[in-house]
Amino acid sequence: MTMLPYQAIVLCAFLQLTWASSLSFPSDFKFGSATASYQVEGGWDADGKGPSIWDRYVHEFPGDIKGNATGDVAGDSYHQWREDVKAAAKMKLQFYRFSINWPRVLPTGFANEINPAGVKYYSDLIDALLAEGIEPIVTIFHWELPVKMQDLGGWTNPLIVKWFGDYARVVYTLYADRVKTWLTLNEPNTVCDYFYNSGVFATRIKESDFAPFLCNKHMMLAHATAYRIFDKEFRPKYKGKISIAPHALWIEPATPEDEALAELGRQHQLGRYSHPIYSKEGGWPPSVEKVMLEHSLQQGHTESRLPAFTEQEIEFMKGTADYYAMNQYTTYVIRPSKAGDEAGMWFLTGSPELQATLYHPEKATYGTAYILPVYPEGMRKMMSWVKQQYGDYPILITENGFSSTGSQLDDHQRVDYIKNYLEQILLAMYKDKVKVMGYTAWSLIDSFEWMDGYETKFGLYEIDYNHPNRTRTPRLSSFYYSCVIAERSLDVAESCYKKDSSKVSSDDKNEIDKKYSPPVNDEL
């Protein structure tokens, strides 16, 4: 055997060490998974719960949802929550992110009436998670606006800022002794921009001129109100940290000449929901203020359709986050609109305000959800952009997941998706020096996926919607994720996760039902 020179041996050892370390996660990096209340809980009118806009929507307009599906039962987590805790514990999750259904705790949305059964449900879930060594991360609002508040204008009514603050205070009073990580609002840019521009989803209101921007302003102020209440009334006693979780769509320029437009697009998509909080100057991104004023005047308005903040409001919002949270799934490409292009709907196809068109990256791949092209490189670029814009806030990826359909227990595509996106997170950490707190796989179990009903699945655990107990069955991806967590590395041998997944076969449903179906009165 030819002997290698000493220098070559040292170099090989160094390269191996460097590669190994780049695949490893720091000791303080946390792994978790998530769900949202309407998507998994069911129990839509159980035990004193009030109606949300989603309860009303799916019953009044069933034809809007694929398969006429509703969230009336969904994964039945309202009754089967112990099975969710068991699934999380089996994967050795370090945290579980879930949301509180506003009218389950406050039936009308207002703080004068509290529902004891709803309070107990979340309290029991929190206690069970803590007993398993799993940190609860709680989202205060994940789209279940109480019907009464929507009928009063919802997020376009400035009074909702106070109403949300009152709700947040109730939730803190109930759970801040045990919950140390909070998210105020999930994807405010989806609620404001996508819902009102499209006219679908639970509000079923299509109004693109004013509603998205009124909603945007009031959600920013509502978040800041919830933060200030916690900071003043609860943090001195209970500690804890709070943020907001926008949808972080990375926007690539079609050509190098389109970089300025791409940057404007990023500010329009994410900056409007981040700049008021994280920037030193506060308020709206200046580039967005400028283009919105110009476009509004061209339309004949006397002022911008983007409502101004007062100086007091700007100061009130600044610094109201302890970390940067983001739901990051995908990347779109932007170019200037051409003659003959449709006006575009922000943030799926374009923006009339920006005179821009959006489309999917050519090299993207796809799961079932076509609007979420798979483009892992966008994750790293998005996090690096956040650092460049706002400084060294620690980042928590609060959602990231792959969509599939049908019964796929051997979900190799989801395994690859998780692996590829985690690799980009590691590159951001090691190469770009981005501080990353952790990663949240969406989702723990299959969910009611809004307009897609139950045809689109994101779960690490499959739900059998034909079983009265909504049986949870682990997919291959759950075993893979468990191995990554155990090894704290992407350097995971297939034998680690396939040895367990081999026990679960789609041809062995009887045994699965026997093993995973919860007893009626099972106690954790």
PDB file of N, CA and C in Angstrom, residues 430-513:
ATOM      1  N   TYR A 430     -23.194  27.957   9.282  1.00  0.00           N
ATOM      2  CA  TYR A 430     -21.735  27.809   9.256  1.00  0.00           C
ATOM      3  C   TYR A 430     -21.056  28.762   8.274  1.00  0.00           C
ATOM      4  N   LYS A 431     -21.697  29.012   7.135  1.00  0.00           N
ATOM      5  CA  LYS A 431     -21.076  29.838   6.109  1.00  0.00           C
ATOM      6  C   LYS A 431     -21.456  31.315   6.241  1.00  0.00           C
ATOM      7  N   ASP A 432     -22.736  31.571   6.548  1.00  0.00           N
ATOM      8  CA  ASP A 432     -23.211  32.953   6.598  1.00  0.00           C
ATOM      9  C   ASP A 432     -23.285  33.512   8.012  1.00  0.00           C
ATOM     10  N   LYS A 433     -22.970  32.657   8.986  1.00  0.00           N
ATOM     11  CA  LYS A 433     -22.946  33.069  10.403  1.00  0.00           C
ATOM     12  C   LYS A 433     -24.302  33.575  10.894  1.00  0.00           C
ATOM     13  N   VAL A 434     -25.366  32.941  10.399  1.00  0.00           N
ATOM     14  CA  VAL A 434     -26.712  33.268  10.855  1.00  0.00           C
ATOM     15  C   VAL A 434     -26.995  32.503  12.148  1.00  0.00           C
ATOM     16  N   LYS A 435     -27.559  33.180  13.114  1.00  0.00           N
ATOM     17  CA  LYS A 435     -27.947  32.524  14.361  1.00  0.00           C
ATOM     18  C   LYS A 435     -29.311  31.860  14.179  1.00  0.00           C
ATOM     19  N   VAL A 436     -29.366  30.559  14.341  1.00  0.00           N
ATOM     20  CA  VAL A 436     -30.624  29.834  14.167  1.00  0.00           C
ATOM     21  C   VAL A 436     -30.939  29.068  15.444  1.00  0.00           C
ATOM     22  N   MET A 437     -32.125  29.319  16.002  1.00  0.00           N
ATOM     23  CA  MET A 437     -32.539  28.681  17.254  1.00  0.00           C
ATOM     24  C   MET A 437     -33.005  27.252  17.044  1.00  0.00           C
ATOM     25  N   GLY A 438     -33.716  27.025  15.926  1.00  0.00           N
ATOM     26  CA  GLY A 438     -34.296  25.704  15.747  1.00  0.00           C
ATOM     27  C   GLY A 438     -35.128  25.605  14.483  1.00  0.00           C
ATOM     28  N   TYR A 439     -35.691  24.413  14.298  1.00  0.00           N
ATOM     29  CA  TYR A 439     -36.421  24.063  13.081  1.00  0.00           C
ATOM     30  C   TYR A 439     -37.717  23.368  13.450  1.00  0.00           C
ATOM     31  N   THR A 440     -38.801  23.782  12.787  1.00  0.00           N
ATOM     32  CA  THR A 440     -40.122  23.212  13.045  1.00  0.00           C
ATOM     33  C   THR A 440     -40.632  22.527  11.792  1.00  0.00           C
ATOM     34  N   ALA A 441     -40.787  21.224  11.846  1.00  0.00           N
ATOM     35  CA  ALA A 441     -41.332  20.476  10.710  1.00  0.00           C
ATOM     36  C   ALA A 441     -42.851  20.621  10.687  1.00  0.00           C
ATOM     37  N   TRP A 442     -43.380  21.050   9.563  1.00  0.00           N
ATOM     38  CA  TRP A 442     -44.825  21.099   9.370  1.00  0.00           C
ATOM     39  C   TRP A 442     -45.227  19.862   8.583  1.00  0.00           C
ATOM     40  N   SER A 443     -46.095  19.031   9.131  1.00  0.00           N
ATOM     41  CA  SER A 443     -46.742  19.171  10.419  1.00  0.00           C
ATOM     42  C   SER A 443     -46.639  17.840  11.170  1.00  0.00           C
ATOM     43  N   LEU A 444     -46.965  17.871  12.449  1.00  0.00           N
ATOM     44  CA  LEU A 444     -46.871  16.652  13.244  1.00  0.00           C
ATOM     45  C   LEU A 444     -47.773  15.562  12.678  1.00  0.00           C
ATOM     46  N   ILE A 445     -49.013  15.914  12.407  1.00  0.00           N
ATOM     47  CA  ILE A 445     -49.990  14.966  11.863  1.00  0.00           C
ATOM     48  C   ILE A 445     -50.656  15.597  10.644  1.00  0.00           C
ATOM     49  N   ASP A 446     -51.295  14.774   9.817  1.00  0.00           N
ATOM     50  CA  ASP A 446     -52.060  15.301   8.693  1.00  0.00           C
ATOM     51  C   ASP A 446     -53.133  16.267   9.194  1.00  0.00           C
ATOM     52  N   SER A 447     -53.470  17.233   8.355  1.00  0.00           N
ATOM     53  CA  SER A 447     -54.360  18.313   8.781  1.00  0.00           C
ATOM     54  C   SER A 447     -55.437  18.585   7.739  1.00  0.00           C
ATOM     55  N   PHE A 448     -56.448  19.324   8.171  1.00  0.00           N
ATOM     56  CA  PHE A 448     -57.363  19.969   7.236  1.00  0.00           C
ATOM     57  C   PHE A 448     -56.568  21.087   6.569  1.00  0.00           C
ATOM     58  N   GLU A 449     -56.268  20.936   5.280  1.00  0.00           N
ATOM     59  CA  GLU A 449     -55.394  21.886   4.599  1.00  0.00           C
ATOM     60  C   GLU A 449     -56.203  22.937   3.837  1.00  0.00           C
ATOM     61  N   TRP A 450     -57.046  23.646   4.608  1.00  0.00           N
ATOM     62  CA  TRP A 450     -57.766  24.794   4.119  1.00  0.00           C
ATOM     63  C   TRP A 450     -58.544  24.476   2.842  1.00  0.00           C
ATOM     64  N   MET A 451     -58.290  25.146   1.734  1.00  0.00           N
ATOM     65  CA  MET A 451     -59.087  24.936   0.532  1.00  0.00           C
ATOM     66  C   MET A 451     -58.880  23.549  -0.071  1.00  0.00           C
ATOM     67  N   ASP A 452     -57.777  22.902   0.263  1.00  0.00           N
ATOM     68  CA  ASP A 452     -57.499  21.557  -0.252  1.00  0.00           C
ATOM     69  C   ASP A 452     -58.169  20.462   0.567  1.00  0.00           C
ATOM     70  N   GLY A 453     -58.851  20.823   1.626  1.00  0.00           N
ATOM     71  CA  GLY A 453     -59.493  19.816   2.455  1.00  0.00           C
ATOM     72  C   GLY A 453     -58.494  18.807   2.973  1.00  0.00           C
ATOM     73  N   TYR A 454     -58.777  17.526   2.724  1.00  0.00           N
ATOM     74  CA  TYR A 454     -57.899  16.456   3.206  1.00  0.00           C
ATOM     75  C   TYR A 454     -57.121  15.774   2.088  1.00  0.00           C
ATOM     76  N   GLU A 455     -57.152  16.380   0.894  1.00  0.00           N
ATOM     77  CA  GLU A 455     -56.424  15.779  -0.225  1.00  0.00           C
ATOM     78  C   GLU A 455     -54.919  16.021  -0.135  1.00  0.00           C
ATOM     79  N   THR A 456     -54.534  17.118   0.481  1.00  0.00           N
ATOM     80  CA  THR A 456     -53.118  17.457   0.631  1.00  0.00           C
ATOM     81  C   THR A 456     -52.678  17.142   2.045  1.00  0.00           C
ATOM     82  N   LYS A 457     -51.530  16.461   2.153  1.00  0.00           N
ATOM     83  CA  LYS A 457     -51.063  15.984   3.458  1.00  0.00           C
ATOM     84  C   LYS A 457     -49.631  16.463   3.707  1.00  0.00           C
ATOM     85  N   PHE A 458     -49.400  16.941   4.923  1.00  0.00           N
ATOM     86  CA  PHE A 458     -48.076  17.387   5.329  1.00  0.00           C
ATOM     87  C   PHE A 458     -47.528  16.594   6.518  1.00  0.00           C
ATOM     88  N   GLY A 459     -48.300  15.666   7.058  1.00  0.00           N
ATOM     89  CA  GLY A 459     -47.972  15.071   8.341  1.00  0.00           C
ATOM     90  C   GLY A 459     -46.782  14.126   8.361  1.00  0.00           C
ATOM     91  N   LEU A 460     -45.999  14.222   9.418  1.00  0.00           N
ATOM     92  CA  LEU A 460     -45.018  13.185   9.722  1.00  0.00           C
ATOM     93  C   LEU A 460     -45.752  11.910  10.148  1.00  0.00           C
ATOM     94  N   TYR A 461     -46.958  12.107  10.658  1.00  0.00           N
ATOM     95  CA  TYR A 461     -47.852  10.993  10.992  1.00  0.00           C
ATOM     96  C   TYR A 461     -49.075  11.062  10.093  1.00  0.00           C
ATOM     97  N   GLU A 462     -49.440   9.930   9.537  1.00  0.00           N
ATOM     98  CA  GLU A 462     -50.645   9.854   8.717  1.00  0.00           C
ATOM     99  C   GLU A 462     -51.873   9.732   9.618  1.00  0.00           C
ATOM    100  N   ILE A 463     -52.940  10.395   9.219  1.00  0.00           N
ATOM    101  CA  ILE A 463     -54.228  10.275   9.913  1.00  0.00           C
ATOM    102  C   ILE A 463     -55.170   9.419   9.076  1.00  0.00           C
ATOM    103  N   ASP A 464     -55.771   8.435   9.692  1.00  0.00           N
ATOM    104  CA  ASP A 464     -56.801   7.647   9.028  1.00  0.00           C
ATOM    105  C   ASP A 464     -58.141   8.325   9.303  1.00  0.00           C
ATOM    106  N   TYR A 465     -58.621   9.091   8.327  1.00  0.00           N
ATOM    107  CA  TYR A 465     -59.846   9.852   8.533  1.00  0.00           C
ATOM    108  C   TYR A 465     -61.098   8.982   8.486  1.00  0.00           C
ATOM    109  N   ASN A 466     -60.938   7.719   8.155  1.00  0.00           N
ATOM    110  CA  ASN A 466     -62.076   6.797   8.180  1.00  0.00           C
ATOM    111  C   ASN A 466     -62.206   6.075   9.513  1.00  0.00           C
ATOM    112  N   HIS A 467     -61.217   6.230  10.371  1.00  0.00           N
ATOM    113  CA  HIS A 467     -61.235   5.568  11.678  1.00  0.00           C
ATOM    114  C   HIS A 467     -61.868   6.497  12.706  1.00  0.00           C
ATOM    115  N   PRO A 468     -62.761   5.996  13.558  1.00  0.00           N
ATOM    116  CA  PRO A 468     -63.435   6.880  14.524  1.00  0.00           C
ATOM    117  C   PRO A 468     -62.473   7.585  15.471  1.00  0.00           C
ATOM    118  N   ASN A 469     -61.311   6.970  15.730  1.00  0.00           N
ATOM    119  CA  ASN A 469     -60.316   7.596  16.607  1.00  0.00           C
ATOM    120  C   ASN A 469     -59.253   8.369  15.844  1.00  0.00           C
ATOM    121  N   ARG A 470     -59.440   8.496  14.519  1.00  0.00           N
ATOM    122  CA  ARG A 470     -58.452   9.203  13.702  1.00  0.00           C
ATOM    123  C   ARG A 470     -57.042   8.669  13.981  1.00  0.00           C
ATOM    124  N   THR A 471     -56.873   7.390  13.730  1.00  0.00           N
ATOM    125  CA  THR A 471     -55.619   6.700  14.020  1.00  0.00           C
ATOM    126  C   THR A 471     -54.409   7.431  13.454  1.00  0.00           C
ATOM    127  N   ARG A 472     -53.381   7.577  14.274  1.00  0.00           N
ATOM    128  CA  ARG A 472     -52.119   8.166  13.855  1.00  0.00           C
ATOM    129  C   ARG A 472     -51.125   7.057  13.533  1.00  0.00           C
ATOM    130  N   THR A 473     -50.514   7.107  12.349  1.00  0.00           N
ATOM    131  CA  THR A 473     -49.533   6.106  11.929  1.00  0.00           C
ATOM    132  C   THR A 473     -48.253   6.813  11.491  1.00  0.00           C
ATOM    133  N   PRO A 474     -47.112   6.454  12.036  1.00  0.00           N
ATOM    134  CA  PRO A 474     -45.871   7.148  11.676  1.00  0.00           C
ATOM    135  C   PRO A 474     -45.458   6.869  10.240  1.00  0.00           C
ATOM    136  N   ARG A 475     -45.066   7.913   9.539  1.00  0.00           N
ATOM    137  CA  ARG A 475     -44.492   7.765   8.209  1.00  0.00           C
ATOM    138  C   ARG A 475     -42.976   7.597   8.327  1.00  0.00           C
ATOM    139  N   LEU A 476     -42.368   7.199   7.213  1.00  0.00           N
ATOM    140  CA  LEU A 476     -40.919   7.075   7.163  1.00  0.00           C
ATOM    141  C   LEU A 476     -40.249   8.369   7.612  1.00  0.00           C
ATOM    142  N   SER A 477     -40.806   9.501   7.213  1.00  0.00           N
ATOM    143  CA  SER A 477     -40.217  10.802   7.561  1.00  0.00           C
ATOM    144  C   SER A 477     -40.160  11.016   9.059  1.00  0.00           C
ATOM    145  N   SER A 478     -41.114  10.472   9.796  1.00  0.00           N
ATOM    146  CA  SER A 478     -41.070  10.628  11.258  1.00  0.00           C
ATOM    147  C   SER A 478     -39.883   9.882  11.842  1.00  0.00           C
ATOM    148  N   PHE A 479     -39.586   8.711  11.291  1.00  0.00           N
ATOM    149  CA  PHE A 479     -38.430   7.944  11.773  1.00  0.00           C
ATOM    150  C   PHE A 479     -37.124   8.644  11.373  1.00  0.00           C
ATOM    151  N   TYR A 480     -37.104   9.188  10.159  1.00  0.00           N
ATOM    152  CA  TYR A 480     -35.908   9.912   9.730  1.00  0.00           C
ATOM    153  C   TYR A 480     -35.668  11.125  10.632  1.00  0.00           C
ATOM    154  N   TYR A 481     -36.709  11.901  10.855  1.00  0.00           N
ATOM    155  CA  TYR A 481     -36.577  13.103  11.686  1.00  0.00           C
ATOM    156  C   TYR A 481     -36.138  12.732  13.100  1.00  0.00           C
ATOM    157  N   SER A 482     -36.674  11.649  13.609  1.00  0.00           N
ATOM    158  CA  SER A 482     -36.277  11.166  14.935  1.00  0.00           C
ATOM    159  C   SER A 482     -34.794  10.832  14.979  1.00  0.00           C
ATOM    160  N   CYS A 483     -34.285  10.242  13.911  1.00  0.00           N
ATOM    161  CA  CYS A 483     -32.851   9.900  13.863  1.00  0.00           C
ATOM    162  C   CYS A 483     -31.984  11.148  13.804  1.00  0.00           C
ATOM    163  N   VAL A 484     -32.415  12.138  13.022  1.00  0.00           N
ATOM    164  CA  VAL A 484     -31.676  13.399  12.958  1.00  0.00           C
ATOM    165  C   VAL A 484     -31.618  14.045  14.339  1.00  0.00           C
ATOM    166  N   ILE A 485     -32.744  14.026  15.034  1.00  0.00           N
ATOM    167  CA  ILE A 485     -32.792  14.607  16.379  1.00  0.00           C
ATOM    168  C   ILE A 485     -31.869  13.850  17.326  1.00  0.00           C
ATOM    169  N   ALA A 486     -31.899  12.524  17.257  1.00  0.00           N
ATOM    170  CA  ALA A 486     -31.074  11.704  18.153  1.00  0.00           C
ATOM    171  C   ALA A 486     -29.586  11.897  17.873  1.00  0.00           C
ATOM    172  N   GLU A 487     -29.228  11.961  16.593  1.00  0.00           N
ATOM    173  CA  GLU A 487     -27.821  12.094  16.211  1.00  0.00           C
ATOM    174  C   GLU A 487     -27.355  13.551  16.212  1.00  0.00           C
ATOM    175  N   ARG A 488     -28.325  14.485  16.183  1.00  0.00           N
ATOM    176  CA  ARG A 488     -28.032  15.917  16.054  1.00  0.00           C
ATOM    177  C   ARG A 488     -27.148  16.165  14.839  1.00  0.00           C
ATOM    178  N   SER A 489     -27.493  15.491  13.758  1.00  0.00           N
ATOM    179  CA  SER A 489     -26.674  15.554  12.544  1.00  0.00           C
ATOM    180  C   SER A 489     -27.490  15.086  11.353  1.00  0.00           C
ATOM    181  N   LEU A 490     -27.090  15.575  10.163  1.00  0.00           N
ATOM    182  CA  LEU A 490     -27.664  15.057   8.925  1.00  0.00           C
ATOM    183  C   LEU A 490     -26.929  13.820   8.448  1.00  0.00           C
ATOM    184  N   ASP A 491     -25.852  13.490   9.125  1.00  0.00           N
ATOM    185  CA  ASP A 491     -25.086  12.284   8.789  1.00  0.00           C
ATOM    186  C   ASP A 491     -25.762  11.083   9.441  1.00  0.00           C
ATOM    187  N   VAL A 492     -26.920  10.720   8.890  1.00  0.00           N
ATOM    188  CA  VAL A 492     -27.755   9.655   9.449  1.00  0.00           C
ATOM    189  C   VAL A 492     -27.785   8.482   8.476  1.00  0.00           C
ATOM    190  N   ALA A 493     -27.446   7.325   8.947  1.00  0.00           N
ATOM    191  CA  ALA A 493     -27.480   6.125   8.107  1.00  0.00           C
ATOM    192  C   ALA A 493     -28.922   5.702   7.844  1.00  0.00           C
ATOM    193  N   GLU A 494     -29.180   5.216   6.641  1.00  0.00           N
ATOM    194  CA  GLU A 494     -30.530   4.745   6.319  1.00  0.00           C
ATOM    195  C   GLU A 494     -30.993   3.667   7.280  1.00  0.00           C
ATOM    196  N   SER A 495     -30.051   2.878   7.756  1.00  0.00           N
ATOM    197  CA  SER A 495     -30.421   1.793   8.668  1.00  0.00           C
ATOM    198  C   SER A 495     -31.047   2.321   9.944  1.00  0.00           C
ATOM    199  N   CYS A 496     -30.730   3.573  10.315  1.00  0.00           N
ATOM    200  CA  CYS A 496     -31.286   4.146  11.540  1.00  0.00           C
ATOM    201  C   CYS A 496     -32.801   4.273  11.457  1.00  0.00           C
ATOM    202  N   TYR A 497     -33.298   4.843  10.338  1.00  0.00           N
ATOM    203  CA  TYR A 497     -34.739   5.088  10.259  1.00  0.00           C
ATOM    204  C   TYR A 497     -35.497   3.996   9.524  1.00  0.00           C
ATOM    205  N   LYS A 498     -34.824   3.237   8.670  1.00  0.00           N
ATOM    206  CA  LYS A 498     -35.542   2.189   7.944  1.00  0.00           C
ATOM    207  C   LYS A 498     -35.784   0.952   8.795  1.00  0.00           C
ATOM    208  N   LYS A 499     -34.969   0.771   9.825  1.00  0.00           N
ATOM    209  CA  LYS A 499     -35.181  -0.399  10.692  1.00  0.00           C
ATOM    210  C   LYS A 499     -36.509  -0.282  11.435  1.00  0.00           C
ATOM    211  N   ASP A 500     -36.895   0.970  11.773  1.00  0.00           N
ATOM    212  CA  ASP A 500     -38.170   1.165  12.457  1.00  0.00           C
ATOM    213  C   ASP A 500     -39.319   1.224  11.471  1.00  0.00           C
ATOM    214  N   SER A 501     -39.090   1.912  10.338  1.00  0.00           N
ATOM    215  CA  SER A 501     -40.178   2.071   9.381  1.00  0.00           C
ATOM    216  C   SER A 501     -40.570   0.750   8.752  1.00  0.00           C
ATOM    217  N   SER A 502     -39.656  -0.198   8.729  1.00  0.00           N
ATOM    218  CA  SER A 502     -39.973  -1.493   8.120  1.00  0.00           C
ATOM    219  C   SER A 502     -41.070  -2.216   8.887  1.00  0.00           C
ATOM    220  N   LYS A 503     -41.278  -1.801  10.123  1.00  0.00           N
ATOM    221  CA  LYS A 503     -42.333  -2.432  10.925  1.00  0.00           C
ATOM    222  C   LYS A 503     -43.716  -1.917  10.545  1.00  0.00           C
ATOM    223  N   VAL A 504     -43.739  -0.787   9.812  1.00  0.00           N
ATOM    224  CA  VAL A 504     -44.999  -0.174   9.449  1.00  0.00           C
ATOM    225  C   VAL A 504     -45.204  -0.323   7.949  1.00  0.00           C
ATOM    226  N   SER A 505     -46.181  -1.067   7.543  1.00  0.00           N
ATOM    227  CA  SER A 505     -46.455  -1.304   6.125  1.00  0.00           C
ATOM    228  C   SER A 505     -47.899  -0.943   5.833  1.00  0.00           C
ATOM    229  N   SER A 506     -48.113  -0.377   4.667  1.00  0.00           N
ATOM    230  CA  SER A 506     -49.483  -0.035   4.277  1.00  0.00           C
ATOM    231  C   SER A 506     -50.336  -1.279   4.107  1.00  0.00           C
ATOM    232  N   ASP A 507     -49.708  -2.441   4.039  1.00  0.00           N
ATOM    233  CA  ASP A 507     -50.454  -3.692   3.921  1.00  0.00           C
ATOM    234  C   ASP A 507     -50.760  -4.316   5.280  1.00  0.00           C
ATOM    235  N   ASP A 508     -50.394  -3.582   6.331  1.00  0.00           N
ATOM    236  CA  ASP A 508     -50.523  -4.155   7.672  1.00  0.00           C
ATOM    237  C   ASP A 508     -51.393  -3.262   8.546  1.00  0.00           C
ATOM    238  N   LYS A 509     -52.508  -2.790   7.977  1.00  0.00           N
ATOM    239  CA  LYS A 509     -53.324  -1.806   8.674  1.00  0.00           C
ATOM    240  C   LYS A 509     -53.952  -2.351   9.947  1.00  0.00           C
ATOM    241  N   ASN A 510     -54.276  -3.632   9.977  1.00  0.00           N
ATOM    242  CA  ASN A 510     -54.884  -4.173  11.189  1.00  0.00           C
ATOM    243  C   ASN A 510     -53.950  -4.050  12.383  1.00  0.00           C
ATOM    244  N   GLU A 511     -52.682  -4.375  12.142  1.00  0.00           N
ATOM    245  CA  GLU A 511     -51.707  -4.287  13.224  1.00  0.00           C
ATOM    246  C   GLU A 511     -51.471  -2.835  13.625  1.00  0.00           C
ATOM    247  N   ILE A 512     -51.486  -1.949  12.640  1.00  0.00           N
ATOM    248  CA  ILE A 512     -51.319  -0.524  12.926  1.00  0.00           C
ATOM    249  C   ILE A 512     -52.455  -0.024  13.801  1.00  0.00           C
ATOM    250  N   ASP A 513     -53.684  -0.376  13.428  1.00  0.00           N
ATOM    251  CA  ASP A 513     -54.827   0.054  14.218  1.00  0.00           C
ATOM    252  C   ASP A 513     -54.719  -0.442  15.650  1.00  0.00           C
TER     253      ASP A 513
END
